[in-house]
mmCIF file of C-alpha atoms in Angstrom:
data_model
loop_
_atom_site.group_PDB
_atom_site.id
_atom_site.type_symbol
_atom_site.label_atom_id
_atom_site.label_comp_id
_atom_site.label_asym_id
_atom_site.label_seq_id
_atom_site.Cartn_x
_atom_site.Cartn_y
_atom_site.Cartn_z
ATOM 1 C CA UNK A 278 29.303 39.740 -9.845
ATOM 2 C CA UNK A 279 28.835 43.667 -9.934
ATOM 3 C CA UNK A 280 27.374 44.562 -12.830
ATOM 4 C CA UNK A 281 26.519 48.351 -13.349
ATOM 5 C CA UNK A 282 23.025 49.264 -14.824
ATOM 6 C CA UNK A 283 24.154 50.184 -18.134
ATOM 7 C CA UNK A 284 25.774 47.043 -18.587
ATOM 8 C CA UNK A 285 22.490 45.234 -17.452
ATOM 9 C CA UNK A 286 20.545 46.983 -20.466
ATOM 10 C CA UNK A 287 23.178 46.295 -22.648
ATOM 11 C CA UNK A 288 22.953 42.437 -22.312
ATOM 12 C CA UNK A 289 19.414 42.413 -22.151
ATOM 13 C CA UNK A 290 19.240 44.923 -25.722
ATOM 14 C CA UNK A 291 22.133 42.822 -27.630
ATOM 15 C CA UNK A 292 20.985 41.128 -30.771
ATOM 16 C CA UNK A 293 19.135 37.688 -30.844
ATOM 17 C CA UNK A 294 20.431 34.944 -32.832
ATOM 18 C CA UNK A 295 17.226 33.689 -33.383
ATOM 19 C CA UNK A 296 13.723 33.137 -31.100
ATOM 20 C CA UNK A 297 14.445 29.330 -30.825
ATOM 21 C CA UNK A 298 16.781 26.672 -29.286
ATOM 22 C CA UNK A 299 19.680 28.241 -31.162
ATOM 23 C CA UNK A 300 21.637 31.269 -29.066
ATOM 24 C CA UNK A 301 24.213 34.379 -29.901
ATOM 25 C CA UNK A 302 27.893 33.637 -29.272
ATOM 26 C CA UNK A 303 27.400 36.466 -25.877
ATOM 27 C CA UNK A 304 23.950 34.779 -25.198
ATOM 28 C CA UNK A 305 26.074 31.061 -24.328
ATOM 29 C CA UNK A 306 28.817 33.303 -22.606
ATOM 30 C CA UNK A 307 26.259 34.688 -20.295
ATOM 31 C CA UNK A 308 24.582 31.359 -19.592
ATOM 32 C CA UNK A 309 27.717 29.917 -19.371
ATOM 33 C CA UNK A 310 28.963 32.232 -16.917
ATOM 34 C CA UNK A 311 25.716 32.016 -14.874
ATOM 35 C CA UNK A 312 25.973 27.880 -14.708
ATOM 36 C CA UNK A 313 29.480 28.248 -13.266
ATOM 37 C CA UNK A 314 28.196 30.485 -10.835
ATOM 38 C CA UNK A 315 25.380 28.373 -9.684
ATOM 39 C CA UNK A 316 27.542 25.383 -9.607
ATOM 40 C CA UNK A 317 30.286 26.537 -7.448
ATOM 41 C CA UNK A 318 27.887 26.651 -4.990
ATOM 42 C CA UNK A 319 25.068 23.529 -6.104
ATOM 43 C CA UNK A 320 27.552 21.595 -8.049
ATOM 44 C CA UNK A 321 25.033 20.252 -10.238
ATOM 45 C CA UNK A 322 22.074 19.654 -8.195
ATOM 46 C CA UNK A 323 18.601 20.483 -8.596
ATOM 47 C CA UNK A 324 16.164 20.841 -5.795
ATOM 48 C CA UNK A 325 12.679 19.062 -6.325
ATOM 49 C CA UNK A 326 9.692 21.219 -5.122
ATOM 50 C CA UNK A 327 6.045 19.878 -5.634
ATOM 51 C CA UNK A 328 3.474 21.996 -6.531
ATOM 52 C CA UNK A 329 0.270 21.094 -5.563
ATOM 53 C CA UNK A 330 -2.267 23.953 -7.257
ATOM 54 C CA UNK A 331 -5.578 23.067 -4.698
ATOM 55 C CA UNK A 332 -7.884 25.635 -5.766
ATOM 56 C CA UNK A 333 -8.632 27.642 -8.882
ATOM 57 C CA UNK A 334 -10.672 30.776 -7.664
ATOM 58 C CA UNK A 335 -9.606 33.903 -6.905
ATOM 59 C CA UNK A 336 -10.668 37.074 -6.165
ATOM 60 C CA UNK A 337 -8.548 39.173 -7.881
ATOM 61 C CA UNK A 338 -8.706 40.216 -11.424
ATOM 62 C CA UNK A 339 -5.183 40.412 -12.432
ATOM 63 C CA UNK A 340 -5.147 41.105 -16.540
ATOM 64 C CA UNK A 341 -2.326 38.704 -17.322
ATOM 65 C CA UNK A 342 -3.662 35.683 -15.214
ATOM 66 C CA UNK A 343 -6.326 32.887 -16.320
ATOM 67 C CA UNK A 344 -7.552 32.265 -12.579
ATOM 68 C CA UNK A 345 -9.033 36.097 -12.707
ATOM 69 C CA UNK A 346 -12.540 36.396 -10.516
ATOM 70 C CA UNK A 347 -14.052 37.947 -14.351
ATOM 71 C CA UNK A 348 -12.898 34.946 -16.650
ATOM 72 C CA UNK A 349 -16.006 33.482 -15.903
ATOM 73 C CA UNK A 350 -15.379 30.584 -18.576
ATOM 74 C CA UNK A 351 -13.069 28.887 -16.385
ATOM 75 C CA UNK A 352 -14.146 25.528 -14.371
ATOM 76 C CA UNK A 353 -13.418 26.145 -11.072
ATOM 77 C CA UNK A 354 -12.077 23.921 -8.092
ATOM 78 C CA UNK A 355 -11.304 23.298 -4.867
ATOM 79 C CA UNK A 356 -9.699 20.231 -3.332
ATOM 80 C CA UNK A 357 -10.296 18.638 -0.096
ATOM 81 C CA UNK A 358 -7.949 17.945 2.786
ATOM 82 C CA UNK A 359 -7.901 14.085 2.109
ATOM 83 C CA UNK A 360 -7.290 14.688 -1.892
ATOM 84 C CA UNK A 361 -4.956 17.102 -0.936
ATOM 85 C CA UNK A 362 -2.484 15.086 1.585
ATOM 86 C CA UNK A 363 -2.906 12.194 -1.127
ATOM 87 C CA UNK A 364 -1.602 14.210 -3.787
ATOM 88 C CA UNK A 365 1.489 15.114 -1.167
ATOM 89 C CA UNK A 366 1.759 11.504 -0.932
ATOM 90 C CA UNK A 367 2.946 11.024 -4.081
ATOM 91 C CA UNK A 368 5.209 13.917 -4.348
ATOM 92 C CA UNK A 369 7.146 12.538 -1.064
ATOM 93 C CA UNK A 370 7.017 9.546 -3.313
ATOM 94 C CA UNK A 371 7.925 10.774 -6.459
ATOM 95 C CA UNK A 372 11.688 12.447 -4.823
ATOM 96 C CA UNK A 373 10.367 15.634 -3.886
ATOM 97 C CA UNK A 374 11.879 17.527 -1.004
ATOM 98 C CA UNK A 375 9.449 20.857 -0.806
ATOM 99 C CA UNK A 376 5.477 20.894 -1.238
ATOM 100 C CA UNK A 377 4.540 24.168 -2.696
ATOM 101 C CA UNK A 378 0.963 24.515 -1.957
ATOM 102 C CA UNK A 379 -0.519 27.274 -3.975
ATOM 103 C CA UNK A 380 -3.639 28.453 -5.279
ATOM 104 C CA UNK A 381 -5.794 31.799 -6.317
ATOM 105 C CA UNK A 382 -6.563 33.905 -3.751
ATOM 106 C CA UNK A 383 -9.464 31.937 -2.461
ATOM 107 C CA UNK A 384 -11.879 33.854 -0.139
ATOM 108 C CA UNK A 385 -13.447 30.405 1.006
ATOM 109 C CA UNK A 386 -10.229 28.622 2.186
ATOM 110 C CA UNK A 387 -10.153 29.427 5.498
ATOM 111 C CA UNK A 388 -6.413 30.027 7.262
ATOM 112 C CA UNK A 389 -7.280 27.717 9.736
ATOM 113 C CA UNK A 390 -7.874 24.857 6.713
ATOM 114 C CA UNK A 391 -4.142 25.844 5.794
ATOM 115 C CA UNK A 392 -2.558 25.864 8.952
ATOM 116 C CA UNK A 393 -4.224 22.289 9.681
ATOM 117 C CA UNK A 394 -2.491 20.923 6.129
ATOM 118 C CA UNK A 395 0.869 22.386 6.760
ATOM 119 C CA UNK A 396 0.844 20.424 10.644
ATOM 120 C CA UNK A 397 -0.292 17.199 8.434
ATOM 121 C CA UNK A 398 2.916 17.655 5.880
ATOM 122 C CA UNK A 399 5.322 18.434 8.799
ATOM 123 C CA UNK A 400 4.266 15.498 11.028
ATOM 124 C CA UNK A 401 3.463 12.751 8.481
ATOM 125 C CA UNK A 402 6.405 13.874 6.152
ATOM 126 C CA UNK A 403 8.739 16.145 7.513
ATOM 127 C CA UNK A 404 9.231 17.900 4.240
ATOM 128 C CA UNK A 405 9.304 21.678 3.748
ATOM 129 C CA UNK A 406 6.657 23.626 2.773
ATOM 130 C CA UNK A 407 6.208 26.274 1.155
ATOM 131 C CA UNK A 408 3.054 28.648 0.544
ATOM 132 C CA UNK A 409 2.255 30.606 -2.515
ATOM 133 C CA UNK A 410 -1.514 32.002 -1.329
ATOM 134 C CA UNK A 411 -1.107 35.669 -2.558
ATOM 135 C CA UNK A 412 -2.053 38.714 -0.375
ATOM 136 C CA UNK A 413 -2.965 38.151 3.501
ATOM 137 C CA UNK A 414 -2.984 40.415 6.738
ATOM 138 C CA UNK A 415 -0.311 39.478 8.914
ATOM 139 C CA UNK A 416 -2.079 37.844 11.208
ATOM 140 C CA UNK A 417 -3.042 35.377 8.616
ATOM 141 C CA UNK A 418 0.914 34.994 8.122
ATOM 142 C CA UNK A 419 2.242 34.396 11.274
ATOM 143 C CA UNK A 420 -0.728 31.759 11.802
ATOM 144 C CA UNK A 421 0.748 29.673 8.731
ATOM 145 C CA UNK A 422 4.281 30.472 10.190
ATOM 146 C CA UNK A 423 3.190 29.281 13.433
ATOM 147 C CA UNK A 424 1.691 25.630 11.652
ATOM 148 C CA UNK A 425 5.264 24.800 10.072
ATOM 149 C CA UNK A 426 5.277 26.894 6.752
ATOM 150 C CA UNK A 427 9.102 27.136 5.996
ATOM 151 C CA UNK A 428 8.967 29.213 3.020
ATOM 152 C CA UNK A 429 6.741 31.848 1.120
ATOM 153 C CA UNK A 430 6.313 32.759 -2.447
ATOM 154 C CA UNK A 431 4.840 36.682 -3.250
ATOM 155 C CA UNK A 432 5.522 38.207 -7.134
ATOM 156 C CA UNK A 433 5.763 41.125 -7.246
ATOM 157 C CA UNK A 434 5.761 40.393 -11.319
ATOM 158 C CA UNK A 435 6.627 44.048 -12.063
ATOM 159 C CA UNK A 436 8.662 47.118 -10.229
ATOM 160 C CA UNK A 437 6.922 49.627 -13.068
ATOM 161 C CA UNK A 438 4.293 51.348 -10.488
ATOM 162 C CA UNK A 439 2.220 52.134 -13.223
ATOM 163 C CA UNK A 440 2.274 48.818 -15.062
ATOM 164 C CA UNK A 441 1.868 47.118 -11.804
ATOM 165 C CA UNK A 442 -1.442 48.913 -10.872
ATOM 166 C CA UNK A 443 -2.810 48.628 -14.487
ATOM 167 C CA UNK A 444 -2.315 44.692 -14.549
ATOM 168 C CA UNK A 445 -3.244 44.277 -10.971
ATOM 169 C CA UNK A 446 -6.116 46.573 -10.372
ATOM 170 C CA UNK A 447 -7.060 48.043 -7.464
ATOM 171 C CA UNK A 448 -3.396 46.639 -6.195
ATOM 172 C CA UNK A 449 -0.365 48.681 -5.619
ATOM 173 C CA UNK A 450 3.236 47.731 -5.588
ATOM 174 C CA UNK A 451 4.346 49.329 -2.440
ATOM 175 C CA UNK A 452 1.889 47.541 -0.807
ATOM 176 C CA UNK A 453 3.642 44.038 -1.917
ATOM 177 C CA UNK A 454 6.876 44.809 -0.867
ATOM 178 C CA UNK A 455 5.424 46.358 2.455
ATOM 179 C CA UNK A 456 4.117 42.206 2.784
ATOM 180 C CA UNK A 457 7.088 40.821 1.718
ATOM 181 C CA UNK A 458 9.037 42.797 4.325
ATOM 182 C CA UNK A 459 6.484 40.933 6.751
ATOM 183 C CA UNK A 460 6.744 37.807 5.893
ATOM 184 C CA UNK A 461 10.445 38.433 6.056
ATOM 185 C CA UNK A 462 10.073 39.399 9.862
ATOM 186 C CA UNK A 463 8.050 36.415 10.638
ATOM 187 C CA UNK A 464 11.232 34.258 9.441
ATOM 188 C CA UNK A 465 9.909 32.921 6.292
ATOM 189 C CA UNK A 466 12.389 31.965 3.652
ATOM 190 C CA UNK A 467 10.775 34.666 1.167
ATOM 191 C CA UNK A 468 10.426 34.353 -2.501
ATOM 192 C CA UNK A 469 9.799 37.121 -5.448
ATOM 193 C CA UNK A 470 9.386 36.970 -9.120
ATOM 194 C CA UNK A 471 9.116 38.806 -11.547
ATOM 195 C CA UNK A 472 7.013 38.210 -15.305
ATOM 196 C CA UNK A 473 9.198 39.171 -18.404
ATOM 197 C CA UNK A 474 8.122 40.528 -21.224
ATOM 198 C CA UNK A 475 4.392 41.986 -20.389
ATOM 199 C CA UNK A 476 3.151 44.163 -22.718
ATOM 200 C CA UNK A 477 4.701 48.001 -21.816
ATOM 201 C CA UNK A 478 7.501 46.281 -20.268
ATOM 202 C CA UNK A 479 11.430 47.349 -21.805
ATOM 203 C CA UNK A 480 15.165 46.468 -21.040
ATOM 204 C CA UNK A 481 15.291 50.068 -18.484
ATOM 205 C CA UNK A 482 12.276 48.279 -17.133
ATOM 206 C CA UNK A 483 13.614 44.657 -16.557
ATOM 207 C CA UNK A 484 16.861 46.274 -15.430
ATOM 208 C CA UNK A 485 15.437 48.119 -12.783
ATOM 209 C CA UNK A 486 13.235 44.924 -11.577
ATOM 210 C CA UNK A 487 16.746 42.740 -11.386
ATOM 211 C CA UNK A 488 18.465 45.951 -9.049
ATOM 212 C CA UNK A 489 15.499 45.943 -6.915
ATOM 213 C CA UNK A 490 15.083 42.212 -6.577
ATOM 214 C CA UNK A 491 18.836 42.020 -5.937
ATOM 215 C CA UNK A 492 18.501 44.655 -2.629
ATOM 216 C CA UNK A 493 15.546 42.612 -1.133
ATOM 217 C CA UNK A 494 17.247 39.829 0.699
ATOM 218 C CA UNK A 495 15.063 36.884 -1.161
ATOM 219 C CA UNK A 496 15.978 33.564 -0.798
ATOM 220 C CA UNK A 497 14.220 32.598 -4.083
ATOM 221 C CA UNK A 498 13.780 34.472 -7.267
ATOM 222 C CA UNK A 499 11.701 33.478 -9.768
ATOM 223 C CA UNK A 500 11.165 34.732 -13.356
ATOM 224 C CA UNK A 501 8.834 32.902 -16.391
ATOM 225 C CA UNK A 502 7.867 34.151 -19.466
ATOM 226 C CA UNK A 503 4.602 36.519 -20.546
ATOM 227 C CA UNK A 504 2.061 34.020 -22.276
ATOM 228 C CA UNK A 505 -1.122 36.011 -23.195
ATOM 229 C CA UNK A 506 -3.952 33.989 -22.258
ATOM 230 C CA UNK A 507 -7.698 34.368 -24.521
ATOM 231 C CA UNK A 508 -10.132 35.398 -21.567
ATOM 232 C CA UNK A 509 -8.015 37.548 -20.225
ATOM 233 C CA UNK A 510 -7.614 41.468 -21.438
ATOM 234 C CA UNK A 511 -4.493 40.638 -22.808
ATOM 235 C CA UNK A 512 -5.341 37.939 -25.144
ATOM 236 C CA UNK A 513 -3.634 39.646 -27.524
ATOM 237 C CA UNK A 514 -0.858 40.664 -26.266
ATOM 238 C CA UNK A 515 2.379 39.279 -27.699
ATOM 239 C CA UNK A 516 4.194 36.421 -25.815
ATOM 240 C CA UNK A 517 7.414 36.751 -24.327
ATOM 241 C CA UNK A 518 10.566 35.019 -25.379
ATOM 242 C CA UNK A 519 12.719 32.277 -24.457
ATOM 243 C CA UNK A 520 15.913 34.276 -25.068
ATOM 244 C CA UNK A 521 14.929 37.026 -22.639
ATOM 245 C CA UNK A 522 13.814 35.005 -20.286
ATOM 246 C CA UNK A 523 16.986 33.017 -20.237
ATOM 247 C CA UNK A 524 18.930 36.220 -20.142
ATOM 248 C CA UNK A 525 16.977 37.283 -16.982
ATOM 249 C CA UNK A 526 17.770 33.746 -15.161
ATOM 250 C CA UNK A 527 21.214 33.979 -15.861
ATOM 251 C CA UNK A 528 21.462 37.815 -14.837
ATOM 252 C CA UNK A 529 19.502 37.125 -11.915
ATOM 253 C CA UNK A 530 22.187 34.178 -10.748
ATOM 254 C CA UNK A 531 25.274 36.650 -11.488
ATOM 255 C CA UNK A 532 23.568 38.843 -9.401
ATOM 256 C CA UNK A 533 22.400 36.950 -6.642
ATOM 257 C CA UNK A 534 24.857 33.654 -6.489
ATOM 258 C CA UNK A 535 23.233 31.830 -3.471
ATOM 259 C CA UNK A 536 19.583 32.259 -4.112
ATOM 260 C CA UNK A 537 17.535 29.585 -5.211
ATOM 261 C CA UNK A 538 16.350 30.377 -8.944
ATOM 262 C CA UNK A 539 13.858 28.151 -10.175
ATOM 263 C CA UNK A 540 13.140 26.898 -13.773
ATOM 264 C CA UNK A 541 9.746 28.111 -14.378
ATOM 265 C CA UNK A 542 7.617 25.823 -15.936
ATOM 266 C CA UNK A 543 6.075 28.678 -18.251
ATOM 267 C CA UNK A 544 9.230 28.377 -20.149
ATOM 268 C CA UNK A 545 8.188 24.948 -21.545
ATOM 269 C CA UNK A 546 4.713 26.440 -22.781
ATOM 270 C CA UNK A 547 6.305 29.320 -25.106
ATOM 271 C CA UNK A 548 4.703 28.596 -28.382
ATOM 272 C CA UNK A 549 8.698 29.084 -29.660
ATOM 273 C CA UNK A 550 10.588 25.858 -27.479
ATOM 274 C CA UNK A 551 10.965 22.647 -29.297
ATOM 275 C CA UNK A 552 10.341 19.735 -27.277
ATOM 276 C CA UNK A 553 9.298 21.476 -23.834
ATOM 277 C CA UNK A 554 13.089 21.645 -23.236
ATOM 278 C CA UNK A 555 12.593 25.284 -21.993
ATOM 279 C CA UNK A 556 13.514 24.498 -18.263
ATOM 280 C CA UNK A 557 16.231 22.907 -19.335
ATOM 281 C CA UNK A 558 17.286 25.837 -21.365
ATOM 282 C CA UNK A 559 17.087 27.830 -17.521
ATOM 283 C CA UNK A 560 19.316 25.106 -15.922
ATOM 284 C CA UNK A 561 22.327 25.495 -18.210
ATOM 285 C CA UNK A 562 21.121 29.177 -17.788
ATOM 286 C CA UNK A 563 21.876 29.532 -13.961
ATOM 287 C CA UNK A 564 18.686 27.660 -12.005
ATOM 288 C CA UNK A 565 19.182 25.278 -10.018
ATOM 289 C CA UNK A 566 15.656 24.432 -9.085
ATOM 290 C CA UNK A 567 12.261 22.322 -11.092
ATOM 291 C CA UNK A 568 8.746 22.902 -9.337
ATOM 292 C CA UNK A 569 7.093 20.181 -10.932
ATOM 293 C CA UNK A 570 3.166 20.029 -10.679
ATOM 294 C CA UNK A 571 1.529 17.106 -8.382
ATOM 295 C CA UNK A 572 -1.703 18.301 -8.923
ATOM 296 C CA UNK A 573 -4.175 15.251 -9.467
ATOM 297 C CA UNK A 574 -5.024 14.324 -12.923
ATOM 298 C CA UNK A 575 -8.799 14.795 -12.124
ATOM 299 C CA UNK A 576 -8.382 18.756 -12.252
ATOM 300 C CA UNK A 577 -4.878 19.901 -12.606
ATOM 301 C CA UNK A 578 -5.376 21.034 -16.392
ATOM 302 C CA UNK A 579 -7.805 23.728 -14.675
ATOM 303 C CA UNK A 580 -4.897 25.520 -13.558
ATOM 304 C CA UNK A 581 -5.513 27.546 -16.513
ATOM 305 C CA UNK A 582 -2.713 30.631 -15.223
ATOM 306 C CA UNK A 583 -1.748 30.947 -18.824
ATOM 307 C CA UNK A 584 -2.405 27.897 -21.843
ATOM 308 C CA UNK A 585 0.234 25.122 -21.859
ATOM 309 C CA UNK A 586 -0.288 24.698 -18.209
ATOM 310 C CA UNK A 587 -0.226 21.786 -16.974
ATOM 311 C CA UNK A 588 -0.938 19.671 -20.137
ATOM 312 C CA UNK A 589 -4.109 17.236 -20.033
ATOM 313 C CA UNK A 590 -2.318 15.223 -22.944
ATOM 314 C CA UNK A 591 0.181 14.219 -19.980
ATOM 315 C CA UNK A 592 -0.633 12.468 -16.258
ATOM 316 C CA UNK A 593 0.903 13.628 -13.915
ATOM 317 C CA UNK A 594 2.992 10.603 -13.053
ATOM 318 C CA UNK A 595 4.463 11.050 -16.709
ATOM 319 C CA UNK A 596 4.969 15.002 -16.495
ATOM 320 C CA UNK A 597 6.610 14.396 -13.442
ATOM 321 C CA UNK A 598 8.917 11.482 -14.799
ATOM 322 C CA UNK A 599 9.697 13.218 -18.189
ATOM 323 C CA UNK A 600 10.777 16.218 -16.712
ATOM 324 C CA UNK A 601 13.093 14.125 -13.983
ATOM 325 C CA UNK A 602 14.479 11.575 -17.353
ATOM 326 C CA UNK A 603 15.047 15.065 -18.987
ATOM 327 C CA UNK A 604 16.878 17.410 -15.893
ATOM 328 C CA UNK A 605 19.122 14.089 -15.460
ATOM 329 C CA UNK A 606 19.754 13.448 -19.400
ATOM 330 C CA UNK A 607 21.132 16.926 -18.539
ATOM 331 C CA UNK A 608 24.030 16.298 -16.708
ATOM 332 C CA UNK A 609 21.979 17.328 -13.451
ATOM 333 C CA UNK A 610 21.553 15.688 -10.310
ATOM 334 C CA UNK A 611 18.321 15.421 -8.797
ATOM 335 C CA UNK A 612 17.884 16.310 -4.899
ATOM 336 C CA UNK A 613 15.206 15.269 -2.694
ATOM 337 C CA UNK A 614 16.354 17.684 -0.119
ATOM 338 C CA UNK A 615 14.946 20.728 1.287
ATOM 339 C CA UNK A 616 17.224 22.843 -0.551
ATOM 340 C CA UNK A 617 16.938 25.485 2.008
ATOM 341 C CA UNK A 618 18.322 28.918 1.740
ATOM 342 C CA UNK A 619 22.193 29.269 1.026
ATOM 343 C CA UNK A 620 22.216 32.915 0.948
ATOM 344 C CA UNK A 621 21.724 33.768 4.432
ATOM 345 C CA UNK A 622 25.066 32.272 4.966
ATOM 346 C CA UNK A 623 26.329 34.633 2.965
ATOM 347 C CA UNK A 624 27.951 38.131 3.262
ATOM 348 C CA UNK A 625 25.347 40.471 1.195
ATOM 349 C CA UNK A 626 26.944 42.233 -1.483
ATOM 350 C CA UNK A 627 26.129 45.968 -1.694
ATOM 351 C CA UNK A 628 23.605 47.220 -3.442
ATOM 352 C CA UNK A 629 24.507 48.876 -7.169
#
C-alpha cells in the first residue's frame, strides 16, 4: 500500500477511543485492513519462534533496558551448553519451528561457544536459528553465518540520531545500520525493530522510523511497546500504549506486506491490557508471528529487559501453552515451520 508521509502522521495523531481493549471506528479499519493484508499472503498462520534468553549481562548501558552493565541490582546469568540444547529440546517439542537465541551483549560468551550451539541445533534438529546477540565485528558475523545461523535480529529501536545516542550511549545509529547492511551481505535473513513510544519520541518521529524501516530490505520487523523499567534512568518515564503500538504493527504490514512482523511479547506486559491478550491484539493487527520464551524456569524471570517479562507466576510449559490455547482460540493457525522470508520473492516497492 503507498501511503504518503502525511497520511502516516495522520493515522498515528487521530483520536483514541480509549487506552484499553476497546478501539476507534478508523483504529479497527486500519487493523482490519492490515489482517487482510497479512492473510493474503499467511492465510491465517502464525510462525512459532523460541526464544531462548541464555545470558543476562551486558556491557552496554542502554537507558531503556533492565540488562544495562550499571543496574547493578539485577541477578545475573549465564547458561551452559547442556542447559542450553535442553531448553531447545523442548521448544522442538513444544511446535516451534525457529530458536531465537538471544542474550545481552555478553563479553564472556565467546563466538566460538555460539557457533558450536548453532552446529548442535542444525544437526540434532534441523530447525532455523536465529541470533539476536547485539553489536559484533564482522568477522564475528560471518563465523555464526558460517555455523548455520539462518537469521539475525539488530534494533535499531529509534531513527531520531539524537534520541538514539542519548538512550544508547556511546552508540550511534549510523553505525547500526552500517551492521545491518553486513549482516545483510553475509546472507542473513535480517531483522529490525523499532521501540514506540520512548520518552522524546512523536508521530513525525515514528513516521520517519516506518519510511526508513520500509527502504531497508528486512525480512522481519519488529515493534513493542516503551515500558519504563525502576533501575533504569527512565524509571519514570511514561509507558507506551497499546493503541500506538497496534497502529505501528498494522502500518508496518501495509507497508511492508511480505515481511514477517512479530507480536511482541512487551505488548502483554502494558500495565493497560486486560488478560495479557496484547499479542493477540497485534495478530488481528497485521503479525503473523509469536516468539514465545523457552527459557528454563530456574532463571528466565531474570530476563528483567523491562517488568512483566517473562512472569515467575507462570512455568514456562504453561506460558508457552496459554499463549498457543489463546493464538488458536483466535481463529489462528499455529505453524511449526521455519517461516522463512516471503519478501525476497517479492518485487520491492519503491521507496516513498
Amino acid at each position: 500500500m503507498s501511503l504518503t508521509r502525511n497520511e502516516i502522521i495522520e493515522v498515528l495523531k487521530s483520536p483514541v477511543a480509549y487506552e484499553g481493549t476497546s478501539f476507534s471506528d478508523a483504529d479497527n479499519s486500519l487493523f482490519t485492513a492490515a489482517t487482510a493484508t497479512a492473510r493474503a499472503l499467511f492465510n491465517n498462520t502464525v510462525y512459532q519462534r523460541g526464544v531462548i534468553e541464555f545470558s543476562s549481562h551486558c556491557r552496554k548501558n542502554c537507558h531503556y533496558c533492565g540488562l544495562r552493565n550499571s543496574n547493578t541490582d539485577l541477578l545475573r546469568y549465564r547458561l551452559t551448553h547442556d542447559e542450553i540444547m535442553q531448553a531447545v529440546e523442548i521448544a522442538a517439542g513444544m511446535g516451534m519451528g525457529t530458536i531465537v537465541l538471544q542474550a545481552g551483549e555478553d563479553e564472556d560468551v565467546n563466538p566460538h561457544f555460539i557457533y558450536t550451539i548453532v552446529r548442535a541445533i542444525k544437526e540434532k534438529y534441523n530447525l532455523a536459528v536465529t541470533l539476536s546477540l547485539g553489536d559484533h565485528p564482522d568477522d564475528v558475523y560471518r563465523l555464526w553465518r558460517d555455523s548455520g545461523a539462518d537469521r539475525y535480529l539488530l534494533k535499531i529501536e529509534t531513527t531520531d540520531t539524537d534520541l538514539h545516542s542519548l538512550y544508547r550511549p556511546g552508540q550511534h545509529l549510523y553505525d547500526r545500520l552500517n551492521r545491518i547492511e553486513s549482516l545483510q551481505r553475509l546472507g542473513y535473513e535480517t531483522g529490525s525493530g523499532i521501540i514506540v513510544g520512548l520518552p522524546g519520541m512523536t508521530e513525525e518521529t515514528l513516521t520517519d522510523d516506518l519510511l526508513l524501516l520500509r527502504t531497508m530490505g528486512l525480512d522481519m520487523i519488529a515493534c513493542g511497546p516503551f515500558i519504563p523499567h525502576p533501575q533504569t534512568p527512565l524509571r519514570h518515564a511514561a509507558q507506551g500504549t497499546l493503541v500506538e503500538s497496534l497502529r505501528v504493527t498494522a502500518l508496518l504490514r501495509l507497508l511492508n506486506p511480505a515481511t514477517n512482523i512479530p507480536a511482541t511479547s512487551a505488548l502483554d506486559s502494558l500495565r493497560s491490557v486486560r488478560n495479557n491478550d496484547g499479542r493477540i491484539h497485534a495478530l488481528n493487527a497485521g503479525a503473523n508471528v509469536i516468539m514465545p520464551s523457552i527459557t528454563p524456569d530456574e532463571v528466565r524471570s531474570q530476563y528483567s529487559i523491562y517488568p512483566g517479562k517473562n512472569d515467575p507466576a507462570l512455568t514456562q510449559n504453561s506460558a508457552v501453552k496459554l499463549l498457543q490455547s489463546k493464538v488458536q482460540q483466535a481463529g489462528f493457525t499455529l505453524s511449526s515451520q521455519a517461516g522463512s522470508s516471503m519478501r525476497r520473492t517479492f518485487r520491492a516497492q519503491p521507496a516513498i
